[in-house]
Amino acid sequence: MNWEFIEKYLPLYQKAAVLTVKIGLLGIVFAILVGLVCAVVLYYRVNIARQIVSFYIELSRNTPLLVQLFFIYYGLPKIGFAMSAEQCGVAGIAFLGGSYMAEALRSGLESVEPIQRESAKSLGMNSVQTMRYVILPQAVSTSIPAFVANIIFLLKETSVFSAISLMDLMFTAKDLIGLYYKTTESLFLLVVFYLIILLPVSLLGSYVERRVRYAGFGS
Amino acid sequence: MAEKILEIKNLTKKYGSQTILDGIDLSIDKGEVVVVVGPSGCGKSTLLRCINSLEDIDAGEIVHDGHKIGMVFQSYELFPHLSVLDNITLAPIKVQKRDKAEVKKQALELLKRVGLLDKADSYPRQLSGGQKQRVAIVRALCVEPEILLFDEVTAALDPEMVREVLDVMLDLAKQGRTMIIVTHEMQFAKAVADRVIFLDGGHIVEEGKPKEFFENPKTERAKKFLDVFSFDDYLKDGEGI
Amino acid sequence: MLDLGLEVLFKGSNMLRLLQGLWVAVKISLISIAVSMPLGVVVGSLMTVKNKFIKLILRIYLETIRIMPQLVLLFIVYFGSTRALGWNLSGEVASIIVFVLWGAAEMGDLVRGALISIPKHQYESSKALGLSKVQTYIYIIIPQTVRRLVPLSINLITRMIKTTSLVLMIGVVEMLKVAQQIIEANRMVSPNASFGVFLVVFILYFLVCWPISMLARHLEKRWV
């Protein structure tokens, strides 16, 4: 292992890691928003909107992110929707993650007993207030383990960003392998940086899962 | 004559081809405590749910002239993610937009009255069934309803907790609250009711003063229904021997 | 009219080439599935044994494979092993190795989950009925495990097919690569080809994965 090489190219990886995380997290935030809207539409069985949401979920879950990104990045500009590579990365994660977040939240919403809605109605709450103060907080807390699992999954999926020429970790590693044949060092750095990103979230995930499984509110 | 607060005319409710409530006429005066009894499946709970517009009705009308209605459920239905105090104050603050400090003060007073002041910061899962139900009653009271509906509120409780909840309800009756109570506790019904309604097969079969109804039921169906309960009492007595 | 660049697909054997590219991806997944499923059953069963050492080893294997993005694994095997072991691995073989390692880990976890989800009293009541250990497994435990397992493993298949899109990045000529080649070759005559061709790739992936997902959901509803 050539430590000089590693030291020299460490900053490059740092930059790439920051880019990966930045785009990943931004995409995840949008994915949660998309998921929230979709889950609420499915929960209230809003006509037409529900069909559109179901169709989107099927499309999103049954196609690879890489293909989605190619279509967004190379295809869409031809019909007038041009975006920067960064924006495409965010859009891709939001498109893919939206359906996963929607499913997680929907099962959370459905786990709240319907009579809780009636109870809220009896106290005079309208449906927006019921959703906001009674249903959603309970749904979110039951969905948290699934949310964290989705976040880990989406962060891992960011590894394909290099295909739309984003200078992410994969791009950097491949570049260095191609340029200097320092395969071992480049891959070592790649693994280390992904571990730095994923390990904390993964540990948080198993912590949250244990907590949610064995405890509830007020403990 | 007392002021009429709720009037139900020809209320009909169907589930598919099954008629649950069949032309109910009922009017309730302010301050009156009405207990609804009847065999299971007779439509008692559905009646309450219709009054509280949790169910759409198929015919008839329910006139409450804007009088606010509150309801307490058999399964308490406290919000598990909120503390006891937040459960009580959520609707007054968020729905009625009342002053936070004032609502909190009222909530604590009511909690004190039902003996749960020390539980204000607890979460529902930390309470016993009887405590949960008392909190649910306080929560319903705090939105200041003029009519209170109780749907078998002791049915899910362990026997030793029934009393603490019934005491709270007796107390409310003494305060002159208008209440409609669905229950299987016949002794309690006798003690608390101004009027008893016997519901069977979606009809009001008999109604009257509690003493009259329980001691001298006029209809065969009411007699038969009450017999079941006296048999229960017989068994309970028998256990002691 | 908006030029969607679909016409390139009707030129020469372009559509056929695209489908051949899809076949490469599907073939890699099929081979990987065929090898990793039985391996996964072994791994999963071993994970429920009492031996702490075996458990620990398998746990490490599972967690290591799972925490890394599949593309990183592909890079490690494709670039790394070539370097370290001095052999020349084709992209296809490298991807099959990675998918088998990954698939066996995921499948192992599913098998383990299905096995431990069988309530203890199922074993006890079988014993109470006088069934032998082997009979208990054959008539009681395995049928229940399989019912839980089948929909989940079918889902794993769609995940694997979707993941094969990554092999483009280690130089395997699959559907996406063919798509790029077609677009590149027709850059002058069909400037909008990248819309139409990638759209078709998108739809083709969907047409392969969607029926499999539907089957999994159907079985899940019926069996679980």
XYZ file of C-alpha atoms in Angstrom:
684
model
C 0.000 0.000 0.000
C 1.397 3.351 -1.063
C 0.534 5.778 1.773
C 1.996 8.761 -0.050
C -0.449 8.199 -2.853
C -3.279 7.890 -0.375
C -2.304 11.102 1.366
C -2.032 12.910 -1.919
C -5.444 11.929 -3.176
C -7.296 12.033 0.124
C -8.634 15.570 -0.505
C -9.993 14.462 -3.864
C -11.980 11.712 -2.152
C -13.143 14.096 0.516
C -14.527 16.418 -2.100
C -16.190 13.544 -3.891
C -17.669 12.224 -0.653
C -19.107 15.625 0.191
C -20.702 15.803 -3.246
C -22.133 12.290 -2.895
C -23.596 13.036 0.518
C -24.889 16.450 -0.486
C -26.768 15.205 -3.523
C -27.854 12.070 -1.726
C -29.298 13.917 1.254
C -31.012 16.534 -0.875
C -32.523 13.749 -2.962
C -33.647 11.959 0.206
C -35.363 15.097 1.504
C -37.305 15.360 -1.748
C -37.979 11.631 -1.691
C -39.578 12.028 1.743
C -41.737 14.897 0.478
C -42.804 12.908 -2.586
C -43.444 9.898 -0.352
C -45.531 11.954 2.063
C -47.781 13.285 -0.671
C -48.158 9.854 -2.288
C -48.862 8.125 1.023
C -51.563 10.633 1.957
C -53.174 10.292 -1.480
C -53.195 6.506 -1.094
C -54.451 6.708 2.490
C -57.438 8.878 1.622
C -58.015 6.954 -1.625
C -58.233 10.170 -3.626
C -59.642 9.229 -7.020
C -57.489 9.588 -10.140
C -54.607 10.914 -8.023
C -54.474 7.463 -6.451
C -54.192 5.774 -9.848
C -51.433 8.161 -10.882
C -49.558 7.552 -7.629
C -49.870 3.768 -7.965
C -48.579 3.942 -11.517
C -45.644 6.090 -10.438
C -44.821 3.698 -7.602
C -44.793 0.720 -9.969
C -42.597 2.569 -12.480
C -40.195 3.759 -9.843
C -39.837 0.418 -8.077
C -39.489 -1.712 -11.183
C -36.731 0.168 -12.974
C -33.069 0.657 -11.986
C -31.866 4.057 -10.809
C -29.153 4.003 -13.452
C -31.754 3.753 -16.222
C -33.860 6.452 -14.575
C -30.814 8.724 -14.416
C -29.868 8.105 -18.070
C -33.372 8.974 -19.098
C -33.467 12.122 -16.958
C -29.966 13.270 -17.861
C -29.650 12.332 -21.549
C -33.266 11.854 -22.619
C -35.314 14.630 -21.070
C -33.210 17.554 -22.432
C -34.297 16.467 -25.927
C -37.860 17.388 -25.114
C -36.894 20.556 -23.330
C -36.203 19.544 -19.715
C -32.508 20.177 -19.293
C -30.996 19.949 -15.818
C -27.453 20.018 -14.479
C -25.899 16.714 -13.461
C -26.364 17.646 -9.788
C -30.027 18.397 -10.284
C -30.430 15.123 -12.163
C -28.838 13.263 -9.271
C -31.267 14.852 -6.827
C -34.213 14.218 -9.152
C -33.177 10.598 -9.666
C -32.938 9.856 -5.933
C -36.238 11.670 -5.359
C -37.942 9.689 -8.139
C -36.599 6.361 -6.929
C -36.845 7.062 -3.199
C -40.289 8.673 -3.351
C -41.969 5.332 -3.952
C -40.037 3.581 -1.182
C -40.809 6.362 1.288
C -44.452 6.325 0.187
C -44.780 2.615 0.911
C -43.087 2.992 4.303
C -45.330 5.853 5.320
C -48.468 4.273 3.932
C -48.048 1.172 6.048
C -47.407 3.479 9.005
C -50.621 5.363 8.285
C -52.557 2.150 7.963
C -51.217 0.879 11.263
C -53.036 3.700 13.066
C -56.437 2.397 14.172
C -59.289 4.032 12.230
C -61.114 4.707 15.490
C -58.387 7.226 16.338
C -59.734 9.280 13.464
C -63.214 9.091 14.942
C -61.890 10.011 18.323
C -60.257 13.109 16.840
C -63.447 13.955 14.978
C -65.417 13.690 18.209
C -63.129 16.321 19.674
C -64.042 18.614 16.799
C -60.931 18.224 14.648
C -61.260 18.514 10.881
C -59.464 16.047 8.638
C -56.366 18.209 8.173
C -56.004 18.696 11.931
C -56.608 14.987 12.491
C -53.913 14.090 9.985
C -51.433 16.599 11.334
C -51.830 16.159 15.077
C -53.096 12.607 15.470
C -52.460 10.277 12.517
C -49.195 11.501 11.023
C -47.132 11.645 14.234
C -48.089 8.054 15.032
C -47.538 6.898 11.449
C -44.124 8.534 11.221
C -42.913 6.960 14.415
C -43.916 3.471 13.290
C -42.333 4.106 9.888
C -38.989 5.265 11.265
C -37.155 1.922 10.951
C -38.347 1.615 7.335
C -37.348 5.231 6.740
C -33.821 4.637 7.986
C -33.546 1.445 5.913
C -34.642 3.430 2.856
C -32.110 6.150 3.593
C -29.299 3.576 3.730
C -30.551 2.022 0.502
C -30.710 5.398 -1.248
C -27.276 6.465 -0.035
C -25.901 3.237 -1.494
C -27.710 3.894 -4.755
C -25.882 7.220 -5.104
C -22.899 5.159 -6.256
C -24.229 5.285 -9.827
C -23.951 9.078 -10.031
C -20.659 8.795 -11.896
C -22.619 7.509 -14.901
C -23.985 11.006 -15.440
C -20.464 12.390 -15.017
C -20.833 13.562 -11.450
C -17.428 13.532 -9.796
C -18.510 11.308 -6.956
C -16.549 8.618 -5.106
C -16.929 5.996 -7.828
C -15.883 8.479 -10.479
C -12.804 9.443 -8.491
C -11.814 5.820 -7.866
C -12.262 4.806 -11.460
C -10.344 7.846 -12.620
C -7.385 7.099 -10.386
C -7.352 3.436 -11.360
C -7.340 4.411 -15.017
C -4.719 7.108 -14.634
C -2.195 5.609 -12.244
C -2.995 1.896 -11.928
C -2.985 2.395 -8.160
C -5.875 -0.030 -7.920
C -5.392 -1.188 -4.338
C -5.054 2.304 -2.911
C -7.933 3.724 -4.931
C -10.271 0.913 -3.913
C -9.115 1.124 -0.304
C -10.000 4.800 -0.183
C -13.294 4.097 -1.900
C -14.300 1.508 0.694
C -13.133 3.669 3.596
C -15.146 6.650 2.438
C -18.285 4.642 1.839
C -17.885 3.147 5.296
C -17.564 6.622 6.780
C -20.833 7.583 5.099
C -22.814 4.386 5.591
C -21.640 2.898 8.863
C -23.091 5.599 11.153
C -26.463 5.503 9.383
C -26.463 1.733 9.469
C -25.685 1.658 13.205
C -28.350 4.282 13.800
C -30.706 2.057 11.856
C -30.208 -0.988 14.046
C -30.408 1.180 17.182
C -33.684 2.751 16.055
C -35.124 -0.604 15.098
C -34.373 -2.093 18.499
C -35.795 0.946 20.268
C -38.982 1.013 18.275
C -39.472 -2.715 18.593
C -39.181 -2.842 22.354
C -40.531 0.470 23.434
C -43.198 2.998 22.751
C -44.146 6.495 23.659
C -43.327 7.518 27.181
C -40.319 5.363 27.896
C -90.839 22.666 30.937
C -87.200 21.812 30.448
C -85.300 23.041 27.444
C -84.957 20.521 24.640
C -81.306 20.096 23.600
C -81.411 17.213 21.111
C -84.157 15.827 18.978
C -83.997 12.688 16.860
C -86.771 12.121 14.354
C -87.377 8.879 12.515
C -83.661 7.980 12.516
C -82.932 5.049 10.213
C -79.540 3.445 9.648
C -78.766 0.490 7.422
C -75.651 -1.550 6.765
C -76.273 -3.046 3.356
C -79.602 -4.817 3.541
C -79.547 -4.957 7.331
C -81.517 -2.279 9.177
C -79.714 -1.385 12.398
C -81.881 1.520 13.523
C -85.456 1.605 12.337
C -87.236 4.896 12.790
C -85.972 6.059 16.177
C -87.739 9.064 17.729
C -86.103 10.505 20.796
C -85.775 13.877 22.398
C -83.432 14.817 25.195
C -83.777 17.688 27.624
C -80.976 19.794 28.934
C -79.431 18.237 32.023
C -81.071 14.902 31.435
C -79.193 11.636 31.859
C -80.481 9.006 29.479
C -79.229 5.448 29.689
C -79.648 3.223 26.670
C -79.744 -0.513 27.342
C -80.447 -3.505 25.170
C -79.029 -6.805 23.958
C -75.802 -6.712 21.963
C -76.348 -5.854 18.337
C -79.508 -3.888 19.117
C -78.031 -0.710 17.661
C -77.116 1.139 20.888
C -73.615 2.045 19.785
C -74.781 2.874 16.283
C -77.296 5.283 17.781
C -74.509 7.152 19.578
C -72.318 7.129 16.484
C -75.175 8.589 14.422
C -75.816 11.314 16.990
C -72.137 12.215 16.831
C -72.226 12.039 13.009
C -69.567 9.332 12.868
C -72.061 7.456 10.680
C -74.103 8.732 7.767
C -77.795 8.210 8.328
C -80.156 6.744 5.769
C -83.322 8.571 6.795
C -84.647 10.908 9.430
C -82.888 13.778 11.121
C -80.888 14.665 14.188
C -81.412 18.205 15.441
C -78.932 19.517 17.954
C -79.070 23.220 17.091
C -75.322 23.594 17.175
C -74.985 22.183 20.667
C -71.528 20.692 20.921
C -71.326 16.934 21.380
C -68.490 15.022 23.044
C -67.933 11.294 23.082
C -66.058 8.747 25.177
C -65.240 5.399 23.552
C -65.086 1.897 24.955
C -61.450 1.591 23.902
C -60.479 5.042 25.329
C -58.721 6.086 22.096
C -56.223 8.327 23.793
C -53.520 9.501 21.412
C -50.524 7.299 22.273
C -47.922 9.788 21.102
C -49.101 12.580 23.404
C -48.830 12.961 27.165
C -52.022 12.970 29.228
C -52.030 16.757 29.419
C -51.398 17.138 25.671
C -54.166 14.658 24.927
C -56.557 16.846 26.878
C -55.408 20.230 25.630
C -54.828 19.414 21.936
C -58.348 20.048 20.696
C -59.116 23.121 22.852
C -55.864 24.774 21.738
C -55.656 23.691 18.096
C -59.326 23.448 17.196
C -61.033 25.940 19.469
C -58.014 28.284 19.479
C -58.413 28.919 23.172
C -55.760 30.421 25.385
C -53.067 27.854 26.225
C -52.628 28.809 29.879
C -56.344 28.875 30.511
C -56.876 25.461 28.885
C -54.000 23.982 30.845
C -55.436 25.311 34.084
C -58.831 23.841 33.276
C -57.275 20.510 32.294
C -55.337 20.264 35.540
C -58.428 21.118 37.569
C -60.405 18.405 35.829
C -57.565 15.918 36.268
C -57.503 16.747 39.958
C -61.216 16.171 40.166
C -60.854 12.656 38.761
C -57.817 11.994 40.945
C -55.194 11.940 38.217
C -53.325 15.190 38.737
C -50.057 13.319 39.214
C -50.463 11.633 35.813
C -50.519 14.839 33.760
C -47.102 14.191 32.260
C -47.477 10.438 31.854
C -48.119 8.762 28.536
C -51.250 6.674 27.936
C -49.333 3.393 27.923
C -48.189 4.054 31.474
C -51.777 4.180 32.755
C -54.182 1.442 33.775
C -57.412 0.987 31.825
C -59.474 2.808 34.428
C -57.041 5.699 34.479
C -57.052 5.891 30.688
C -60.811 6.042 30.626
C -60.889 8.804 33.236
C -58.415 10.769 31.123
C -60.600 10.171 28.063
C -63.568 11.594 29.960
C -61.575 14.652 30.995
C -60.433 15.072 27.399
C -64.024 15.015 26.184
C -65.060 17.486 28.922
C -62.321 19.943 28.095
C -63.826 20.842 24.725
C -66.872 21.914 26.759
C -69.539 19.869 25.062
C -73.174 20.370 25.974
C -74.044 16.751 25.354
C -71.787 13.874 26.391
C -72.019 10.429 24.824
C -70.604 7.376 26.606
C -70.249 4.227 24.523
C -69.837 1.226 26.863
C -66.986 2.977 28.569
C -66.499 0.288 31.207
C -66.868 -2.742 28.946
C -63.138 -3.134 28.307
C -62.102 -2.608 31.922
C -61.069 -5.113 34.541
C -63.861 -5.400 37.135
C -61.895 -3.635 39.869
C -61.518 -0.539 37.695
C -65.125 -0.149 36.691
C -66.099 1.657 39.858
C -63.574 4.501 39.543
C -64.930 5.356 36.095
C -68.579 5.088 37.078
C -67.951 7.377 40.065
C -66.649 10.049 37.712
C -69.778 9.697 35.590
C -72.075 9.872 38.618
C -70.284 13.032 39.616
C -70.902 14.505 36.166
C -74.574 13.614 36.361
C -74.827 15.416 39.698
C -73.330 18.501 38.079
C -76.322 18.561 35.776
C -74.602 17.517 32.553
C -76.618 16.201 29.658
C -75.488 12.647 29.067
C -76.455 9.721 26.890
C -74.938 6.538 28.241
C -74.806 3.122 26.623
C -73.933 0.537 29.245
C -74.319 -3.001 30.510
C -73.935 -1.982 34.153
C -77.549 -2.255 35.260
C -77.005 -1.157 38.863
C -75.218 1.906 37.628
C -77.940 2.595 35.072
C -80.522 2.475 37.831
C -78.512 4.881 39.958
C -77.563 7.439 37.338
C -80.445 7.560 34.851
C -83.270 10.045 34.671
C -84.751 7.938 31.932
C -83.976 4.477 30.584
C -84.389 3.563 26.935
C -84.619 -0.091 26.014
C -83.520 -0.686 22.451
C -84.096 -3.973 20.644
C -84.030 -4.834 16.965
C -83.480 -1.207 15.988
C -86.627 0.015 17.793
C -87.216 1.743 21.090
C -89.215 -1.018 22.729
C -89.723 0.597 26.089
C -88.729 3.745 27.920
C -89.380 5.110 31.345
C -88.103 6.060 34.787
C -85.329 3.704 35.935
C -87.229 2.411 38.954
C -90.257 1.595 36.811
C -88.222 0.011 34.065
C -86.041 -2.175 36.218
C -88.707 -3.235 38.699
C -91.789 -3.423 36.512
C -90.865 -3.706 32.863
C -93.977 -3.444 30.731
C -92.893 -5.449 27.694
C -92.033 -9.118 27.413
C -88.791 -8.345 25.630
C -87.581 -6.059 28.381
C -88.504 -8.647 30.992
C -86.552 -11.305 29.141
C -83.564 -8.992 28.742
C -83.524 -8.063 32.424
C -83.887 -11.704 33.420
C -80.490 -12.433 31.926
C -78.946 -9.888 34.223
C -80.726 -11.155 37.322
C -79.364 -14.581 36.454
C -75.910 -13.026 36.406
C -76.563 -11.605 39.860
C -77.744 -15.012 40.993
C -74.459 -16.531 39.803
C -72.441 -13.838 41.496
C -74.296 -14.465 44.753
C -73.807 -18.177 44.310
C -70.057 -17.775 44.146
C -69.981 -16.526 47.677
C -71.415 -19.699 49.144
C -44.315 17.286 -34.172
C -41.910 16.670 -31.339
C -39.060 14.474 -32.500
C -38.755 11.740 -29.902
C -35.893 10.007 -31.672
C -37.687 6.672 -31.734
C -37.013 6.041 -35.414
C -33.446 4.830 -34.820
C -34.830 1.716 -33.199
C -36.495 0.707 -36.445
C -33.277 1.080 -38.380
C -31.438 -2.127 -39.235
C -31.194 -4.516 -36.310
C -31.075 -1.834 -33.628
C -34.105 -3.054 -31.692
C -32.824 -6.615 -31.859
C -29.439 -5.497 -30.563
C -31.117 -3.720 -27.675
C -33.041 -6.866 -26.800
C -29.829 -8.883 -26.989
C -28.357 -6.390 -24.543
C -31.318 -6.990 -22.261
C -30.711 -10.725 -22.575
C -27.122 -10.266 -21.366
C -28.435 -8.556 -18.248
C -31.162 -11.137 -17.705
C -28.703 -13.994 -18.311
C -26.306 -12.661 -15.683
C -29.182 -12.400 -13.204
C -30.519 -15.851 -14.001
C -27.149 -17.526 -13.493
C -26.539 -15.557 -10.303
C -30.003 -16.405 -8.999
C -29.629 -20.089 -9.802
C -26.358 -20.253 -7.870
C -27.123 -17.877 -5.018
C -30.546 -19.211 -4.021
C -29.389 -22.666 -2.899
C -26.283 -21.108 -1.344
C -28.557 -18.691 0.490
C -30.606 -21.541 1.888
C -27.428 -23.094 3.273
C -26.193 -19.779 4.671
C -29.572 -18.992 6.207
C -29.937 -22.413 7.797
C -26.407 -22.205 9.190
C -27.256 -18.840 10.706
C -29.872 -20.447 12.920
C -27.493 -23.034 14.402
C -26.309 -22.655 17.969
C -22.580 -22.532 17.160
C -21.475 -18.987 18.004
C -18.393 -19.069 15.782
C -20.310 -20.006 12.622
C -22.903 -17.376 13.468
C -20.257 -14.704 13.895
C -18.492 -15.528 10.624
C -21.759 -15.468 8.686
C -22.853 -12.270 10.393
C -19.629 -10.557 9.331
C -20.026 -11.866 5.786
C -23.619 -10.649 5.620
C -22.972 -7.210 7.079
C -19.869 -6.599 4.948
C -21.650 -7.444 1.737
C -24.725 -5.501 2.721
C -23.193 -2.242 3.788
C -21.273 -1.711 0.531
C -23.004 -0.431 -2.579
C -23.109 -3.207 -5.176
C -21.132 -1.051 -7.558
C -18.289 -0.828 -5.045
C -18.326 -4.632 -4.797
C -18.197 -4.850 -8.581
C -15.208 -2.504 -8.626
C -13.413 -4.467 -5.931
C -13.854 -7.781 -7.729
C -13.331 -6.488 -11.243
C -10.417 -4.110 -10.719
C -9.124 -5.248 -7.346
C -8.945 -8.987 -7.816
C -7.392 -8.597 -11.250
C -4.675 -6.607 -9.629
C -4.226 -8.686 -6.518
C -4.473 -12.145 -8.064
C -3.075 -11.341 -11.452
C -5.845 -13.022 -13.386
C -7.906 -11.461 -16.086
C -11.503 -11.508 -15.117
C -14.114 -10.649 -17.713
C -16.756 -8.162 -16.650
C -19.430 -10.812 -16.911
C -17.660 -13.293 -14.659
C -16.860 -10.522 -12.156
C -20.506 -9.505 -12.040
C -21.706 -13.080 -11.577
C -19.253 -13.481 -8.677
C -20.527 -10.303 -7.046
C -24.186 -11.111 -7.576
C -23.732 -14.612 -6.204
C -21.957 -13.305 -3.095
C -24.579 -10.613 -2.639
C -27.530 -12.822 -3.514
C -26.422 -15.588 -1.143
C -26.101 -13.047 1.675
C -29.533 -11.507 1.055
C -31.165 -14.868 0.512
C -29.450 -16.189 3.625
C -30.956 -13.366 5.646
C -34.413 -14.069 4.205
C -34.111 -17.768 5.020
C -32.934 -17.003 8.531
C -35.820 -14.568 8.998
C -38.360 -17.081 7.732
C -36.974 -19.851 9.945
C -36.970 -17.844 13.158
C -40.426 -16.470 12.395
C -41.934 -19.919 12.898
C -43.326 -19.806 16.440
C -41.728 -22.144 18.956
C -45.034 -23.767 19.815
C -45.206 -25.131 16.265
C -42.230 -27.327 17.134
C -43.689 -28.137 20.521
C -47.120 -29.069 19.283
C -45.577 -31.248 16.546
C -43.609 -33.024 19.217
C -46.721 -33.370 21.338
C -48.444 -35.034 18.382
C -45.641 -37.575 18.247
C -43.901 -36.370 15.073
C -40.207 -37.092 14.825
C -37.730 -34.280 14.262
C -37.439 -35.077 10.547
C -41.207 -35.345 10.187
C -41.634 -32.028 11.992
C -39.385 -30.352 9.459
C -40.895 -32.053 6.416
C -44.557 -31.587 7.281
C -44.662 -28.549 9.523
C -41.662 -26.249 9.409
C -40.469 -26.340 5.807
C -43.887 -25.814 4.196
C -44.483 -22.756 6.368
C -40.985 -21.413 5.760
C -41.355 -21.819 2.015
C -44.619 -19.890 1.987
C -42.993 -16.965 3.712
C -39.868 -17.238 1.645
C -41.122 -17.529 -1.918
C -42.617 -14.021 -2.327
C -39.544 -12.471 -0.701
C -37.116 -14.374 -2.900
C -39.068 -13.404 -5.996
C -38.626 -9.799 -4.898
C -34.931 -10.475 -4.586
C -34.945 -11.586 -8.232
C -36.319 -8.224 -9.402
C -33.767 -6.449 -7.248
C -31.060 -8.489 -8.892
C -32.294 -7.804 -12.416
C -32.421 -4.086 -11.650
C -28.916 -4.226 -10.223
C -27.523 -5.825 -13.388
C -27.816 -2.395 -14.990
C -24.648 -1.599 -13.039
C -22.475 -4.007 -14.999
C -22.277 -1.351 -17.688
C -19.848 0.408 -15.382
C -17.337 -2.452 -15.520
C -17.435 -2.710 -19.278
C -20.058 -5.386 -19.893
C -21.976 -4.717 -23.087
C -25.571 -4.963 -21.887
C -28.703 -3.044 -22.827
C -27.608 0.377 -21.580
C -24.255 0.058 -23.339
C -25.946 -1.005 -26.588
C -28.297 1.947 -26.168
C -25.334 4.290 -25.847
C -23.728 2.767 -28.933
C -26.907 3.172 -30.989
C -27.332 6.778 -29.866
C -23.710 7.543 -30.606
C -23.811 5.982 -34.073
C -26.905 7.991 -35.034
C -25.873 11.263 -33.421
C -26.020 13.150 -36.729
C -29.194 11.740 -38.259
C -31.213 11.385 -35.046
C -30.057 13.993 -32.568
C -32.966 13.183 -30.276
C -32.279 9.448 -30.179
C -31.209 9.604 -26.530
C -34.786 10.379 -25.534
C -36.432 7.593 -27.468
C -33.812 4.940 -26.881
C -33.465 5.500 -23.136
C -37.232 5.641 -22.858
C -37.438 2.232 -24.508
C -34.709 0.883 -22.209
C -36.696 2.220 -19.268
C -39.872 0.548 -20.502
C -38.089 -2.746 -21.231
C -36.679 -2.917 -17.702
C -40.157 -2.180 -16.394
C -41.708 -4.892 -18.559
C -39.254 -7.442 -17.217
C -39.446 -6.499 -13.531
C -43.080 -5.506 -13.138
C -44.698 -8.899 -13.825
C -42.263 -10.527 -11.403
C -43.122 -7.971 -8.716
C -46.823 -8.543 -9.327
C -46.326 -12.286 -8.938
C -44.477 -11.729 -5.658
C -47.259 -9.486 -4.356
C -49.917 -11.942 -5.429
C -48.209 -14.806 -3.603
C -47.624 -12.631 -0.571
C -51.326 -11.821 -0.331
C -52.290 -15.448 -0.763
C -49.768 -17.040 1.520
C -48.771 -14.658 4.243
